[in-house]
Tab-separated table of C-alpha atoms and ligand atoms in Angstrom:
chain	number	residue	atom	x	y	z
A	57	MET	CA	0.004	-0.002	-0.017
A	58	LEU	CA	1.122	3.503	-0.850
A	59	SER	CA	-0.002	4.690	2.565
A	60	CYS	CA	2.613	2.334	4.067
A	61	LEU	CA	5.410	4.484	2.635
A	62	LYS	CA	7.085	6.664	5.129
A	63	VAL	CA	5.799	10.177	4.466
A	64	ALA	CA	9.172	11.659	5.192
A	65	MET	CA	10.815	9.520	2.526
A	66	SER	CA	8.663	10.685	-0.304
A	67	VAL	CA	8.451	14.027	-2.091
A	68	TYR	CA	4.902	13.276	-3.167
A	69	THR	CA	2.753	13.609	-0.102
A	70	CYS	CA	-0.612	14.907	1.056
A	71	ILE	CA	-0.262	16.686	4.408
A	72	SER	CA	-4.067	16.632	4.992
A	73	CYS	CA	-4.302	12.877	4.650
A	74	ARG	CA	-0.805	12.239	5.928
A	75	VAL	CA	0.060	9.900	3.042
A	76	ALA	CA	2.924	9.575	0.573
A	77	PHE	CA	2.772	8.625	-3.156
A	78	ALA	CA	5.137	6.912	-5.572
A	79	ASP	CA	4.915	9.756	-8.163
A	80	GLY	CA	3.184	13.003	-8.992
A	81	GLU	CA	0.495	11.294	-11.100
A	82	VAL	CA	-0.803	9.227	-8.117
A	83	GLN	CA	-0.607	12.376	-6.003
A	84	ARG	CA	-2.711	14.414	-8.448
A	85	ALA	CA	-5.245	11.482	-8.627
A	86	HIS	CA	-5.353	11.505	-4.848
A	87	TYR	CA	-6.266	15.189	-4.741
A	88	LYS	CA	-9.336	14.356	-6.774
A	89	SER	CA	-10.345	11.428	-4.560
A	90	ASP	CA	-13.367	11.447	-2.265
A	91	TRP	CA	-11.097	10.389	0.588
A	92	HIS	CA	-8.933	13.495	0.189
A	93	ARG	CA	-11.998	15.796	-0.109
A	94	TYR	CA	-13.378	14.114	3.073
A	95	ASN	CA	-10.211	14.835	4.963
A	96	LEU	CA	-10.097	18.450	3.733
A	97	LYS	CA	-13.553	18.950	5.238
A	98	ARG	CA	-12.418	17.388	8.474
A	99	LYS	CA	-9.379	19.612	8.572
A	100	VAL	CA	-11.575	22.671	8.141
A	101	ALA	CA	-13.729	21.351	11.114
A	102	ASP	CA	-10.467	20.765	13.140
A	103	MET	CA	-10.992	17.016	13.062
A	104	PRO	CA	-8.217	14.513	12.570
A	105	ALA	CA	-7.706	12.932	9.172
A	106	VAL	CA	-8.904	9.348	8.621
A	107	THR	CA	-6.910	6.642	6.945
A	108	ALA	CA	-7.926	5.222	3.533
A	109	GLU	CA	-9.223	2.102	5.258
A	110	ASN	CA	-11.215	4.093	7.738
A	111	PHE	CA	-12.720	6.177	4.978
A	112	GLN	CA	-13.656	3.049	3.050
A	113	GLU	CA	-15.455	1.749	6.136
A	114	ARG	CA	-17.291	4.987	6.532
A	115	VAL	CA	-18.405	4.929	2.914
A	116	LEU	CA	-19.710	1.361	3.335
A	117	ALA	CA	-21.507	2.304	6.553
A	118	GLN	CA	-23.038	5.337	4.869
A	119	ARG	CA	-24.166	3.236	1.926
A	120	LYS	CA	-25.735	0.711	4.287
A	121	SER	CA	-27.549	3.417	6.123
A	122	ASP	CA	-28.714	4.910	2.836
A	123	GLU	CA	-29.969	1.466	1.783
A	124	GLN	CA	-31.719	1.034	5.105
A	125	GLN	CA	-33.420	4.397	4.726
A	126	LEU	CA	-34.433	3.490	1.244
A	127	SER	CA	-35.999	0.187	2.339
A	128	ASP	CA	-37.566	1.975	5.284
A	129	ALA	CA	-39.126	4.380	2.818
A	130	ALA	CA	-40.209	1.460	0.658
A	131	ALA	CA	-41.790	-0.231	3.703
A	132	THR	CA	-43.690	2.962	4.549
A	133	ALA	CA	-44.791	3.288	0.953
A	134	GLY	CA	-45.870	-0.345	1.059
A	135	CYS	CA	-46.579	-2.798	-1.675
A	136	ALA	CA	-48.394	-1.141	-4.594
A	137	VAL	CA	-49.264	-4.453	-6.183
A	138	CYS	CA	-51.092	-5.780	-3.158
A	139	GLY	CA	-52.096	-2.420	-1.677
A	140	LYS	CA	-50.382	-3.259	1.686
A	141	LYS	CA	-48.315	-1.064	3.997
A	142	PHE	CA	-45.733	-2.310	6.490
A	143	SER	CA	-44.475	-1.162	9.823
A	144	SER	CA	-40.882	-2.249	9.179
A	145	ALA	CA	-38.469	-2.950	6.336
A	146	ASN	CA	-38.355	-6.509	7.547
A	147	ALA	CA	-42.083	-7.020	7.294
A	148	HIS	CA	-41.911	-5.491	3.783
A	149	ARG	CA	-39.020	-7.819	2.781
A	150	ASN	CA	-40.967	-10.832	4.156
A	151	HIS	CA	-44.035	-9.785	2.168
A	152	LEU	CA	-42.036	-9.409	-1.000
A	153	GLN	CA	-40.798	-12.983	-0.608
A	154	SER	CA	-44.236	-14.408	0.185
A	155	HIS	CA	-46.003	-16.706	-2.287
A	156	LYS	CA	-49.061	-14.502	-2.100
A	157	HIS	CA	-47.178	-11.385	-3.259
A	158	GLN	CA	-45.287	-13.210	-5.953
A	159	GLN	CA	-48.524	-14.516	-7.422
A	160	ALA	CA	-50.071	-11.064	-7.359
A	161	GLU	CA	-46.906	-9.675	-8.973
A	162	LYS	CA	-47.174	-12.301	-11.681
A	163	GLN	CA	-50.799	-11.336	-12.295
A	164	ALA	CA	-49.943	-7.663	-12.387
A	165	LEU	CA	-47.140	-8.407	-14.879
A	166	LEU	CA	-49.503	-10.385	-17.080
A	167	ALA	CA	-52.102	-7.643	-16.925
A	168	ALA	CA	-49.435	-5.092	-17.921
A	169	GLN	CA	-48.329	-7.276	-20.761
A	170	ARG	CA	-51.908	-7.634	-22.072
A	171	LYS	CA	-52.250	-3.865	-21.824
A	172	VAL	CA	-49.111	-3.433	-23.919
A	173	GLU	CA	-50.311	-6.035	-26.431
A	174	LYS	CA	-53.647	-4.192	-26.746
A	175	MET	CA	-51.866	-0.933	-27.244
A	176	ASN	CA	-49.692	-2.540	-29.881
A	177	GLU	CA	-52.785	-3.874	-31.590
A	178	LYS	CA	-54.388	-0.448	-31.578
A	179	ASN	CA	-51.268	1.027	-33.020
A	180	LEU	CA	-51.298	-1.633	-35.699
A	181	GLU	CA	-54.841	-0.706	-36.528
A	182	LYS	CA	-53.711	2.840	-36.906
A	183	GLY	CA	-50.745	1.584	-38.942
A	184	LEU	CA	-49.994	2.435	-42.569
A	185	GLY	CA	-51.101	-0.943	-44.035
A	186	ASP	CA	-54.610	-0.733	-42.484
A	187	GLU	CA	-54.893	2.922	-43.194
A	188	LYS	CA	-54.453	2.071	-46.862
A	189	GLU	CA	-57.194	-0.590	-46.566
A	190	ASP	CA	-59.428	1.937	-44.868
A	191	ARG	CA	-58.812	4.380	-47.672
A	192	ASP	CA	-59.565	1.664	-50.297
A	193	ALA	CA	-62.809	0.777	-48.549
A	194	ARG	CA	-63.777	4.419	-48.459
A	195	ASN	CA	-62.963	4.933	-52.127
A	196	GLU	CA	-64.936	1.796	-53.005
A	197	ALA	CA	-67.971	3.109	-51.129
A	198	LEU	CA	-67.639	6.462	-52.789
A	199	ARG	CA	-67.340	4.812	-56.152
A	200	GLN	CA	-70.496	2.680	-55.553
A	201	GLU	CA	-72.356	5.762	-54.379
A	202	ALA	CA	-71.281	7.610	-57.480
A	203	GLU	CA	-72.340	4.650	-59.704
A	204	GLY	CA	-75.723	4.465	-57.976
A	205	ALA	CA	-76.299	8.114	-58.455
A	206	ALA	CA	-75.426	7.784	-62.126
A	207	ARG	CA	-77.807	4.844	-62.442
A	208	GLN	CA	-80.622	6.673	-60.787
A	209	LYS	CA	-79.918	9.686	-62.976
A	210	ALA	CA	-80.168	7.353	-66.104
A	211	GLU	CA	-83.405	5.875	-64.903
A	212	LYS	CA	-84.931	9.248	-64.343
A	213	THR	CA	-83.846	10.244	-67.831
A	214	GLU	CA	-85.455	7.091	-69.326
A	215	LYS	CA	-88.720	7.787	-67.498
A	216	ALA	CA	-88.585	11.329	-68.688
A	217	GLU	CA	-88.446	10.005	-72.265
A	218	PHE	CA	-91.754	8.208	-71.689
A	219	PRO	CA	-94.382	10.703	-70.486
A	220	PRO	CA	-96.840	9.185	-67.930
A	221	ARG	CA	-99.777	9.095	-70.355
A	222	LEU	CA	-97.798	7.308	-72.986
A	223	MET	CA	-96.689	4.761	-70.498
A	224	TRP	CA	-100.335	4.198	-69.427
A	225	LEU	CA	-101.401	3.722	-73.016
A	226	GLU	CA	-98.640	1.252	-73.634
A	227	GLU	CA	-99.651	-0.672	-70.534
A	228	GLN	CA	-103.261	-0.764	-71.709
A	229	ALA	CA	-102.169	-2.049	-75.052
A	230	LYS	CA	-100.104	-4.834	-73.435
A	231	ARG	CA	-103.047	-5.839	-71.201
A	232	ARG	CA	-105.464	-5.882	-74.051
A	233	GLY	CA	-102.994	-8.019	-76.034
A	234	THR	CA	-102.932	-10.534	-73.176
A	235	GLU	CA	-106.708	-10.588	-72.863
A	236	ASP	CA	-107.008	-10.996	-76.615
A	237	GLY	CA	-104.598	-13.937	-76.486
A	238	ALA	CA	-106.574	-15.499	-73.626
A	239	THR	CA	-109.802	-15.130	-75.584
A	240	ALA	CA	-108.233	-16.616	-78.614
A	241	VAL	CA	-107.169	-19.713	-76.653
A	242	GLN	CA	-110.682	-20.055	-75.173
A	243	ALA	CA	-112.361	-19.623	-78.565
B	447	LIG	ZN1	-5.189	14.032	0.791
B	448	LIG	ZN1	-47.260	-7.429	-2.529
């Protein structure tokens, strides 16, 4: 370890941390380290410097405490899946490992997946391929409508060519013809 070097024997040292370095590069790197910054703060507060090992321990302890606080917060927030709240992080952890919760989580996951699938289906419906089909169907309907209108217009024109009275006469003539034929057969 670099810190094992005798400070007095090296030119590269940090007075604040009471440590010596093999060369200037390591020294510059040290000045950027969290450990060094920590000791600078302690120096300002008139507190003794801590060793690298001690600093490492403090970092780990802090991390553990942060994690504990996080899990405490999670315990207070409770389980959103099951709608449960817990008095301690331990109770929360036990719940998360329980069969009941894991089943509920599985169900929630499946439901979420179905939701995503449905959303994907909807997006597909809105997709380009189907939009084209939609447009085709609409165009076909419009074409049929236009054809129908044209046919109706043509029929109207035909009827207009035969005035009502003429049509009546024609029908009378047809009926007479049938009657005549029937008579002829009977005669
Ligand atoms: Zn230092
Ligand atoms: Zn749960």
